[in-house]
Short mmCIF file of C-alpha atoms and ligand atoms in Angstrom, two decimals:
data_model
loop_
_atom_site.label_atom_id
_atom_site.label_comp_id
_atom_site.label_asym_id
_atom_site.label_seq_id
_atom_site.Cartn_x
_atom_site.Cartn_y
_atom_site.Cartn_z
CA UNK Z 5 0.00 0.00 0.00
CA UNK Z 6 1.39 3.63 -0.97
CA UNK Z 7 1.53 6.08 1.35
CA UNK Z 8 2.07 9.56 0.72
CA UNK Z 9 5.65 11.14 2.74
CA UNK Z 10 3.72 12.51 5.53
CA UNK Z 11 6.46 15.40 6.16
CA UNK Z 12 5.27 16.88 3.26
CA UNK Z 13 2.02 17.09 4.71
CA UNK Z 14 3.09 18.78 7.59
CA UNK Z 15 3.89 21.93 5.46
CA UNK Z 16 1.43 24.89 6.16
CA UNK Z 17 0.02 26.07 2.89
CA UNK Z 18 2.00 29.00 0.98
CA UNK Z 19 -0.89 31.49 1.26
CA UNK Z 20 1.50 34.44 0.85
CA UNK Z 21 1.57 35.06 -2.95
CA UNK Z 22 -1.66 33.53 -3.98
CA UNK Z 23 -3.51 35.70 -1.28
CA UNK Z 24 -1.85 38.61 -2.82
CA UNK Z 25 -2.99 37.13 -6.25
CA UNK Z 26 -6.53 36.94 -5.11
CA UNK Z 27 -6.79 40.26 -3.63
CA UNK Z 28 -5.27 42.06 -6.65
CA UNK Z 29 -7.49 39.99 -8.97
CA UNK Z 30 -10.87 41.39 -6.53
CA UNK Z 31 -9.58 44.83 -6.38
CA UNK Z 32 -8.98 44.85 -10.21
CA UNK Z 33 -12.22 43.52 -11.13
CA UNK Z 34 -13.93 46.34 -9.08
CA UNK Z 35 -11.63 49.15 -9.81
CA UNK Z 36 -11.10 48.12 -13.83
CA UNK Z 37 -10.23 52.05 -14.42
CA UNK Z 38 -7.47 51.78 -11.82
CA UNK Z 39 -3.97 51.31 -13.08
CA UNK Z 40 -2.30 49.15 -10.42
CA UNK Z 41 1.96 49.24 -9.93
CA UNK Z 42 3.48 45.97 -8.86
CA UNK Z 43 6.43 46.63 -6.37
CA UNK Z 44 6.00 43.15 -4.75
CA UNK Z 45 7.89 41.53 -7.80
CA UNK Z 46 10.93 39.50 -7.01
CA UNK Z 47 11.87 38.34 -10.36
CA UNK Z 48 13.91 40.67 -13.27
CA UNK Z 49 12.32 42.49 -15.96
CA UNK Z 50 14.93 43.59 -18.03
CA UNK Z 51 15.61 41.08 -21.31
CA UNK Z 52 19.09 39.29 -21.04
CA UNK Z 53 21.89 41.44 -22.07
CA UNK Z 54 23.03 41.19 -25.58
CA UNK Z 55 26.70 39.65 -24.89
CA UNK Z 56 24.35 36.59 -23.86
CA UNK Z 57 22.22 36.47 -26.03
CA UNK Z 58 24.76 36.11 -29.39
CA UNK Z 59 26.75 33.12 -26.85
CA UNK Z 60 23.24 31.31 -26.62
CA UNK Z 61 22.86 31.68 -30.68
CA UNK Z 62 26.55 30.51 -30.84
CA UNK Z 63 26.31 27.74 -28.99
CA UNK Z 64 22.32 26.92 -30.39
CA UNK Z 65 24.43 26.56 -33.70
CA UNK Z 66 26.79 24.08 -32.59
CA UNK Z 67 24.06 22.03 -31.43
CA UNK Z 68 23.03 22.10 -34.83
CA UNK Z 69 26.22 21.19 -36.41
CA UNK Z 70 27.34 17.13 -36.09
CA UNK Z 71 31.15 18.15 -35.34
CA UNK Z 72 29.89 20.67 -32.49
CA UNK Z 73 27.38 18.86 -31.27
CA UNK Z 74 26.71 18.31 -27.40
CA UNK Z 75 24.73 15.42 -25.25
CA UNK Z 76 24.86 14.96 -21.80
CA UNK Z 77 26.91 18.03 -19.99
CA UNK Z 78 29.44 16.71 -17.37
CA UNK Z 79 26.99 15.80 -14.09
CA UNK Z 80 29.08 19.01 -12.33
CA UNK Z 81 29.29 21.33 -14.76
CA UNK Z 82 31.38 22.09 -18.13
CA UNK Z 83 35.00 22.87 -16.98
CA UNK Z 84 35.61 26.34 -19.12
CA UNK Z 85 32.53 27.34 -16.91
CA UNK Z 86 33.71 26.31 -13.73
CA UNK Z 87 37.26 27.89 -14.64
CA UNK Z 88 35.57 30.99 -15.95
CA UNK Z 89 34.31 31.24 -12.35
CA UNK Z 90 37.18 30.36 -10.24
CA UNK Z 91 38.95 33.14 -12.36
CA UNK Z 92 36.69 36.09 -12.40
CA UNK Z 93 34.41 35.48 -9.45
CA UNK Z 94 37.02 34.16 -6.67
CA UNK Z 95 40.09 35.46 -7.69
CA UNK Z 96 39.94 39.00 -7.84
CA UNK Z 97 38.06 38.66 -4.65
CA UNK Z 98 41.75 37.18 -2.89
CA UNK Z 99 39.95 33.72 -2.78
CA UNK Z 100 41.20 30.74 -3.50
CA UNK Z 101 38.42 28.28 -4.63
CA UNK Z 102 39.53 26.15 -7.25
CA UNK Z 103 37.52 24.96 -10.30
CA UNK Z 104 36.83 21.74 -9.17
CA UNK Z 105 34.95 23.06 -5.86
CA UNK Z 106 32.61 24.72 -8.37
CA UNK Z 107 29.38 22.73 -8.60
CA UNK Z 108 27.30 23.86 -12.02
CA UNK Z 109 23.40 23.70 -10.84
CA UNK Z 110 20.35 24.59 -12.60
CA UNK Z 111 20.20 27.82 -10.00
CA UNK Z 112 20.16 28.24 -6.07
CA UNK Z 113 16.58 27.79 -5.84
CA UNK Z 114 17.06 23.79 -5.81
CA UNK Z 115 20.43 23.76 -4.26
CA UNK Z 116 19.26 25.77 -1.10
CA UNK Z 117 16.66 22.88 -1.27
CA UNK Z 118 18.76 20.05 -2.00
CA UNK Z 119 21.40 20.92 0.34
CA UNK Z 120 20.50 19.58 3.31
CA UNK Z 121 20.40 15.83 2.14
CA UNK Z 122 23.80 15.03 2.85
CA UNK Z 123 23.26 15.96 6.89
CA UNK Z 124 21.43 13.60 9.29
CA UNK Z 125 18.22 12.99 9.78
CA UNK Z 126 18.89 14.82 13.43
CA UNK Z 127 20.81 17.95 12.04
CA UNK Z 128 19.25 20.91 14.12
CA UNK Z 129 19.21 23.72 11.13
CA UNK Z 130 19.00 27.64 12.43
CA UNK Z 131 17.15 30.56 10.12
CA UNK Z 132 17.08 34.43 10.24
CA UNK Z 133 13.54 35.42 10.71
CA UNK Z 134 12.25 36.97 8.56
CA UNK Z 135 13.74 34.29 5.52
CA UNK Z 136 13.82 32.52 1.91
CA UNK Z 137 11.03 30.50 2.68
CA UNK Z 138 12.83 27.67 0.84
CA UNK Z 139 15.07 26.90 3.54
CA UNK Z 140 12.48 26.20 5.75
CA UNK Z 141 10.39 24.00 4.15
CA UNK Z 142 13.00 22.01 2.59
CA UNK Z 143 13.54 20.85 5.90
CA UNK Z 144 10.13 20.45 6.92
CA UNK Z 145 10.31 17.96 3.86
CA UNK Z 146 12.97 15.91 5.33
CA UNK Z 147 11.35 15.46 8.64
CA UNK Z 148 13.63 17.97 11.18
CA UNK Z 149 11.96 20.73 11.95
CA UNK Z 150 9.28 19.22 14.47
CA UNK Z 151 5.82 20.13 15.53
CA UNK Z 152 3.97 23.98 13.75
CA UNK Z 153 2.67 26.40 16.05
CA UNK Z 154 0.03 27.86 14.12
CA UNK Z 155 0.01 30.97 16.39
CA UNK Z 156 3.39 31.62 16.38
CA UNK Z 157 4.31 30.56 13.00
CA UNK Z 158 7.04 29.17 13.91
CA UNK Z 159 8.38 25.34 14.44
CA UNK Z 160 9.69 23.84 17.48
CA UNK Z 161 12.69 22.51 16.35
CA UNK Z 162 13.72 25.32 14.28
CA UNK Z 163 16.30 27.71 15.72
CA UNK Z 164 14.94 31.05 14.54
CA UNK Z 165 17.23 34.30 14.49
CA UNK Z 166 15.15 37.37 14.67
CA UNK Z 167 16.38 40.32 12.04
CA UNK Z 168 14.65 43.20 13.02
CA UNK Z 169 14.83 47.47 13.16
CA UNK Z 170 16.20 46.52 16.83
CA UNK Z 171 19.55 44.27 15.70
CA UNK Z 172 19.67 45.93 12.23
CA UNK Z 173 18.39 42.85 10.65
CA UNK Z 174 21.60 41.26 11.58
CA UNK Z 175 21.08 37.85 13.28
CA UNK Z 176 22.78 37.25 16.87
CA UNK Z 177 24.75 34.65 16.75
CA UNK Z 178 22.32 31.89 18.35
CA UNK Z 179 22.76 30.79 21.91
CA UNK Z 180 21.38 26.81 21.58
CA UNK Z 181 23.65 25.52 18.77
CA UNK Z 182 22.72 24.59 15.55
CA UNK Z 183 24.49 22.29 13.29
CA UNK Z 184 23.43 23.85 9.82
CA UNK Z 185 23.11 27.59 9.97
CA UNK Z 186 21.83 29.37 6.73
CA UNK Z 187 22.27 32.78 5.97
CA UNK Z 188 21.77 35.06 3.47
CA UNK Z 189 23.47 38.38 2.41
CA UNK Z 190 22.07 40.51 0.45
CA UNK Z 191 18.77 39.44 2.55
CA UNK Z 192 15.94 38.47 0.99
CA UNK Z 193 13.57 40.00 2.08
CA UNK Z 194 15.38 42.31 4.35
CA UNK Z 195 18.08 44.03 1.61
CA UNK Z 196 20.47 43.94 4.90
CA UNK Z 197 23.71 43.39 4.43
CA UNK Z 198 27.01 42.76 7.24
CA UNK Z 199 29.81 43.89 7.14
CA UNK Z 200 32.67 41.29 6.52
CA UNK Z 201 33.62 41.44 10.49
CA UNK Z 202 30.26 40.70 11.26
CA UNK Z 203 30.40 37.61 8.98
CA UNK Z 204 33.47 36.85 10.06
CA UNK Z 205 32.54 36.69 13.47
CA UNK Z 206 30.11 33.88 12.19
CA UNK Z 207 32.65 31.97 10.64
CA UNK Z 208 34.73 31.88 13.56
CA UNK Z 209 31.72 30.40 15.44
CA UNK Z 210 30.67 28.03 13.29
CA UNK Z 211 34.31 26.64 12.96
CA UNK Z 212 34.30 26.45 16.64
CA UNK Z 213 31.01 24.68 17.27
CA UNK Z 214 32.01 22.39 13.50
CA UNK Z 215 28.61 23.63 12.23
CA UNK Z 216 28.47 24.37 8.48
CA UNK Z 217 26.88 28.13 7.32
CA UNK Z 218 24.85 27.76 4.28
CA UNK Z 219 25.64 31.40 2.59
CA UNK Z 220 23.15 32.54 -0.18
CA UNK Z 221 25.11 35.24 -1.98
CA UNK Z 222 22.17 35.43 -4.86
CA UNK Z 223 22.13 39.17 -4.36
CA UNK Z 224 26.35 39.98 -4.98
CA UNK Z 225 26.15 41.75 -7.51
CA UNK Z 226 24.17 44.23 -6.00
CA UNK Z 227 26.35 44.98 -3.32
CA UNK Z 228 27.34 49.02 -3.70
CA UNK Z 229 29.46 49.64 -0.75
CA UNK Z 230 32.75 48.76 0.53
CA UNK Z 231 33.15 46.54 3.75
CA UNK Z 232 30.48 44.33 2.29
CA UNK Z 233 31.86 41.04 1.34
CA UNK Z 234 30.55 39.50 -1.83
CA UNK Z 235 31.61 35.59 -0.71
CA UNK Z 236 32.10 34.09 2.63
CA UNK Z 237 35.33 32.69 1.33
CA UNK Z 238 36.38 36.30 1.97
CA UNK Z 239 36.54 35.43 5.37
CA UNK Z 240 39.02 33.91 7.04
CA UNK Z 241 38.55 29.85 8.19
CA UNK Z 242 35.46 29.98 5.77
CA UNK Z 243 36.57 26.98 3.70
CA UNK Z 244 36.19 24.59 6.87
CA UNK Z 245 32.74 25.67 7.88
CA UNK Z 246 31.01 27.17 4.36
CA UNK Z 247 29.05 26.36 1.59
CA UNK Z 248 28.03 29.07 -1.06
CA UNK Z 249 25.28 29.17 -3.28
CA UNK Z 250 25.20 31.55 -6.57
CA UNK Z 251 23.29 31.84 -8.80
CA UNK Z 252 22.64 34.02 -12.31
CA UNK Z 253 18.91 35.04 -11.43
CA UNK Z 254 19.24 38.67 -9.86
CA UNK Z 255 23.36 38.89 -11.04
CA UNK Z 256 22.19 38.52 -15.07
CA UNK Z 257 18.63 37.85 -15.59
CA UNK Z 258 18.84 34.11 -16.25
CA UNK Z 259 15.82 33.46 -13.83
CA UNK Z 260 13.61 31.78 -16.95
CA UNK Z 261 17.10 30.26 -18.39
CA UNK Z 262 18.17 29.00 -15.79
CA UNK Z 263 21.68 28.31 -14.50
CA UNK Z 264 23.32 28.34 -10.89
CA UNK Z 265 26.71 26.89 -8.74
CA UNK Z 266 27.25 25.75 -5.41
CA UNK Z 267 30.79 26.14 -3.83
CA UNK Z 268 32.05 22.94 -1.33
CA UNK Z 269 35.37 23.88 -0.68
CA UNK Z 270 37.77 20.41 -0.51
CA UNK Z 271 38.84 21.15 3.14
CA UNK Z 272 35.18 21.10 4.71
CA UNK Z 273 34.36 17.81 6.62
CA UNK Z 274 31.70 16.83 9.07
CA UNK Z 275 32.58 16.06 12.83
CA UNK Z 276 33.75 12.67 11.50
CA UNK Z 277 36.09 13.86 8.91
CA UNK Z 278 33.59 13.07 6.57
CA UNK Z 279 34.32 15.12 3.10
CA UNK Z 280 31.29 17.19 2.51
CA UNK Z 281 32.55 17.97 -1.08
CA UNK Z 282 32.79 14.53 -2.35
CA UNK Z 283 29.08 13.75 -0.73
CA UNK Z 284 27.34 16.66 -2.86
CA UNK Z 285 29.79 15.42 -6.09
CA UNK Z 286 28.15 11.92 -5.56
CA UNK Z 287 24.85 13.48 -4.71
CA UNK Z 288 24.75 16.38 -7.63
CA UNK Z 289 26.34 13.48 -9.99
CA UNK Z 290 23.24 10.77 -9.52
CA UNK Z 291 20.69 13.28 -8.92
CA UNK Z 292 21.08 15.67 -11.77
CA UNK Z 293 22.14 15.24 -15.15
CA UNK Z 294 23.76 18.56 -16.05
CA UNK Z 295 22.59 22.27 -16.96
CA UNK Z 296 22.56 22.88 -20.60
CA UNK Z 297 25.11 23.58 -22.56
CA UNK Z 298 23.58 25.96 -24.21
CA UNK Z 299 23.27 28.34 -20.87
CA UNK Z 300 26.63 27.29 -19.15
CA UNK Z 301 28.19 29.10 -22.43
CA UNK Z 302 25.59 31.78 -21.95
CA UNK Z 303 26.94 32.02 -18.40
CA UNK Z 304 30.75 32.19 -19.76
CA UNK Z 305 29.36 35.17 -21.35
CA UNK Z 306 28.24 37.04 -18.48
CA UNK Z 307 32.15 37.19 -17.60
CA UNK Z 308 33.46 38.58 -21.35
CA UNK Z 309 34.19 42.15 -21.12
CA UNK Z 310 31.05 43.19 -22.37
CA UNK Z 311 28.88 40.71 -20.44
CA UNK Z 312 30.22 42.71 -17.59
CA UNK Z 313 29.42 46.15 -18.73
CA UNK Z 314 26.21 44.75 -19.89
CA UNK Z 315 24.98 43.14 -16.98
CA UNK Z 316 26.57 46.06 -14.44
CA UNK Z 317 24.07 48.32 -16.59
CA UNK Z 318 21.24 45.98 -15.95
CA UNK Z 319 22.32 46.04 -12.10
CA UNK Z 320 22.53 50.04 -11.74
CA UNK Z 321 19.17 50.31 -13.43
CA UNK Z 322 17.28 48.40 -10.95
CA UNK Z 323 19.36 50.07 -7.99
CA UNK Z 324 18.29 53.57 -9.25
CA UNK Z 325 14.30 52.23 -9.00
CA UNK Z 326 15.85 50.86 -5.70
CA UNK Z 327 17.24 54.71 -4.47
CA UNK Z 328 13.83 56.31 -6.31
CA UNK Z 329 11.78 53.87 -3.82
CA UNK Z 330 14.24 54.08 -1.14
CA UNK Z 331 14.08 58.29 -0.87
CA UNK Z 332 10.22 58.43 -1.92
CA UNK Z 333 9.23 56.67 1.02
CA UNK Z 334 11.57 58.60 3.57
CA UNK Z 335 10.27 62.07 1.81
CA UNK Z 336 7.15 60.01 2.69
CA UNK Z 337 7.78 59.97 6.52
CA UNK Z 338 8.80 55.91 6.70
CA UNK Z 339 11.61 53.87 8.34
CA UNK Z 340 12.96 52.34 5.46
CA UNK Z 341 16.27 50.26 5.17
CA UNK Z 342 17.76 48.12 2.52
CA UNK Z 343 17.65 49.10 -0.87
CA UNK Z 344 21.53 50.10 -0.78
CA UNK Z 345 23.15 46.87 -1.36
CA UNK Z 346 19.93 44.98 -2.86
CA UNK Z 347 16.90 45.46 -5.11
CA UNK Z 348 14.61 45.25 -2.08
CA UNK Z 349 13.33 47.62 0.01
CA UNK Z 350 12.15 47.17 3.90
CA UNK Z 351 10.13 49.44 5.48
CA UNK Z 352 8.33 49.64 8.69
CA UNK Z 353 4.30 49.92 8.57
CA UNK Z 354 2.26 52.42 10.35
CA UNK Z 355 2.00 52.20 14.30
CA UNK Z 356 -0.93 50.60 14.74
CA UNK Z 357 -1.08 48.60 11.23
CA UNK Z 358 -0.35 44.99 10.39
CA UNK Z 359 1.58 44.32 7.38
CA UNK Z 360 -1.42 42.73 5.84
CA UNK Z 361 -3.36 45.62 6.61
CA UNK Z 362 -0.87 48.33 5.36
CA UNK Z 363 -0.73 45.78 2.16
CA UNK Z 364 -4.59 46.25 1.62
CA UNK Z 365 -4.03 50.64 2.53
CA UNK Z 366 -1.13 50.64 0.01
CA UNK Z 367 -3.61 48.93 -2.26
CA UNK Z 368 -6.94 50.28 -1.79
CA UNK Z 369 -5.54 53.94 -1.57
CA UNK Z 370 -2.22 54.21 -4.05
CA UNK Z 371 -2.92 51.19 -6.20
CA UNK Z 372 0.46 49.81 -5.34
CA UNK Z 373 1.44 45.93 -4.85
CA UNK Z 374 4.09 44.55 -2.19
CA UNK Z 375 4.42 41.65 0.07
CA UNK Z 376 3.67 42.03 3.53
CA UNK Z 377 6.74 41.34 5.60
CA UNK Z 378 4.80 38.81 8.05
CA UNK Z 379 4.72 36.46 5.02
CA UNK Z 380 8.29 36.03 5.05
CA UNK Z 381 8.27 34.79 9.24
CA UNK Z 382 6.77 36.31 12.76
CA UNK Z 383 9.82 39.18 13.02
CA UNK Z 384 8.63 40.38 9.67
CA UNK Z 385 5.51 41.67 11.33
CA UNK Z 386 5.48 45.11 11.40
CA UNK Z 387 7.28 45.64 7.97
CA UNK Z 388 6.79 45.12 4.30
CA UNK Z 389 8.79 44.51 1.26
CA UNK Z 390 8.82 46.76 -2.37
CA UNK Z 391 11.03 45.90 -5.11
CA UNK Z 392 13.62 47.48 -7.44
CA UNK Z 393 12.27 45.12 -10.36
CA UNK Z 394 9.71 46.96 -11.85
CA UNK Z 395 10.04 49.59 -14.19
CA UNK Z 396 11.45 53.39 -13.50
CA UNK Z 397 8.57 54.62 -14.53
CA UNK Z 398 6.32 52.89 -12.44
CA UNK Z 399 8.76 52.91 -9.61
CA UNK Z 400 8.53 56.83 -9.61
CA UNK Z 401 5.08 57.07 -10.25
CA UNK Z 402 4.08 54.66 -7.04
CA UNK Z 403 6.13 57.04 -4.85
CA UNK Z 404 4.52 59.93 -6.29
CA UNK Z 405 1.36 58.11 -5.39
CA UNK Z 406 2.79 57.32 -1.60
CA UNK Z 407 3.74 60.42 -1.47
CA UNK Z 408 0.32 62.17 -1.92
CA UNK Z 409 -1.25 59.55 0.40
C1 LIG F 518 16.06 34.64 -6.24
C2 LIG F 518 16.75 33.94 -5.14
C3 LIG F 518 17.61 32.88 -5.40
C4 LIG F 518 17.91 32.45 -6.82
O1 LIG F 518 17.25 31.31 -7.18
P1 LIG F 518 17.47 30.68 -8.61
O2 LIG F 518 16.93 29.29 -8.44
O3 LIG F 518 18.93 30.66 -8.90
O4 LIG F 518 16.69 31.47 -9.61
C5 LIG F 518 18.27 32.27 -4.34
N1 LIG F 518 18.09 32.70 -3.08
C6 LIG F 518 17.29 33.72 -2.79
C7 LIG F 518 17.18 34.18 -1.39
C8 LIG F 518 16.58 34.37 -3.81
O5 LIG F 518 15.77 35.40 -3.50
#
């Protein structure tokens, strides 16, 4: 007799963005004269650059060709891609991550999911709160995370790290220890950032407790400031204690083309000496098959000359929606953060509101769309999110709108 995996059926439903579907859908269909401006988007607008697009015909050509032709990609990814990386991502950064601790993925999406299969059954995981939801319920999946307090929203054997106005939505480091700890800088949802002492400080606990930091850098290559560090491996001790997840989403558009890496450095080991690199090569070889070769070139690309300028030009237009949004809402009267080092924008609702009910003012009164922060965990209560993603335009027009509210 089948039965279905009954951790998955622990999983509360995701109510956040189909709730905002539904009441954007009722609000439209009574207010059809109303133009609405989505700020609650989290995915890129802007086509992919042009230096990608002529490697994607390129290599779409060989695949047409017998002599050039291409089946099955290496299970880890095509070496002048994972040397491409090693070069122009971790070098110039004073790391020294070698090619072959480069694992090609289909984006960070599924390796922030996938990543916890080669940890124990018993492996006590710690979150920032507000977070990716993904890391979460991944783990839900796999049976750790205990019993769901429907009040609280939280789980019971979930170590959560508040980020809030109070710690500058920079997690303490936790006082019960976990054994996986994932973090992500640039947040999502926050747009926080630490410094590289800060993260540093992490490293040096996670070393000394031999826990292992998950570190989502999707958000890089939005960093603006100096201090910030754009990989963990910038930190000293990080290859015995982190794994890094990239991805080309937010850094070059690639969200619908799909293409991603995960970074297992050779020296990190479980408490058993256990190499954690060669488990994810064994995992990553027999559980996927390879990202395309048509996108690993397109990712090459990304690193020519003018893939750079291309995709820095993509970057700087979202961050100057992110400073339009960012200064609207103070000239507005709000607490806003983030927005500096990342295309998302945190601000702090009304005294007196909820986020969902500053979600339905924002709605009902400016015909603007964002995510209310209490969908991302309990410490986002209080705040909500707006992205950099949509157009100028709109971006200025919805503060205008805010503005006048
Ligand atoms: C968008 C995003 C990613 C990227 O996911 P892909 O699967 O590579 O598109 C990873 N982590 C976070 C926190 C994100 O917001």
């Amino acid at each position: 007799m089948i039965h279905a995996n009954e951790d998955y059926l622990k999983l509360p439903g995701s109510y956040l963005f189909s709730t905002i579907a539904k009441k954007v859908a009722a609000f439209t269909e009574a207010n059809p004269d109303k133009k609405i401006i989505r700020l609650g988007i989290g995915d890129v607008t802007q086509p992919l650059c042009p230096a990608v697009i002529e490697a994607i015909h390129k290599a779409t050509d060989e695949m047409a060709d017998g002599a050039t032709f291409r089946g099955y990609a290496p299970d880890l990814g095509y070496e002048f891609l994972r040397t491409t990386i090693a070069e122009k991502v971790f070098r110039p950064l004073g790391t020294d991550i070698a090619a072959d601790e480069i694992f090609v993925s289909d984006g960070a999406k599924s390796d922030s999911a996938n990543i916890q299969e080669i940890f124990t059954h018993d492996t006590k995981i710690a979150v920032c709160d507000p977070v990716y939801p993904v890391y979460v319920d991944t783990n839900v999946m796999a049976g750790r995370t205990g019993t769901y307090d429907e009040t609280t929203g939280l789980w019971s054997n979930v170590i959560y790290m508040p980020c809030t106005a109070a710690n500058g939505y920079s997690p303490e480091l936790p006082k019960e220890v976990p054994d996986l700890i994932y973090l992500c800088f640039p947040n999502n949802p926050t747009g926080a950032t630490v410094t590289k002492a800060q993260l540093q400080d992490w490293v040096d606990y996670a070393n000394k407790n031999h826990a292992v930091i998950v570190y989502d850098a999707a958000y890089e290559a939005y960093i603006s400031e100096e201090g910030v560090p754009h990989s963990i491996f910038e930190c000293e001790g990080a290859r015995t204690c982190a794994i890094e997840l990239r991805s080309f989403s937010k850094n070059a558009g690639f969200t619908g083309t799909r293409l991603g890496y995960t970074v297992i450095p050779k020296d990190l080991v479980d408490a058993d000496g256990v190499s954690l690199h060669s488990l994810w090569a064994r995992r990553h070889g027999t559980k996927f098959n390879g990202a395309p070769y048509i996108i690993q070139r397109a990712g090459e690309a990304v690193y020519s000359e003018e893939g750079q300028r291309q995709t820095k030009e993509q970057i700087a237009y979202y961050m100057k929606n992110a400073k339009v949004i960012y200064d609207g809402l103070k000239a507005a009267g709000y607490t806003v953060s983030g927005g500096v080092n990342a295309p998302y924008i945190w601000l702090q609702v009304p005294q007196g509101m909820t986020s969902w009910d500053f979600f339905d003012y924002l709605l009902e009164k400016a015909n603007v769309v964002g995510t209310p922060g209490s969908g991302f965990g309990p410490s986002g209560e209080g705040y909500f999110r707006l992205t950099a993603f949509g157009t100028y335009e709109n971006s200025v027009e919805a503060m205008e709108r805010i503005k006048a509210l």
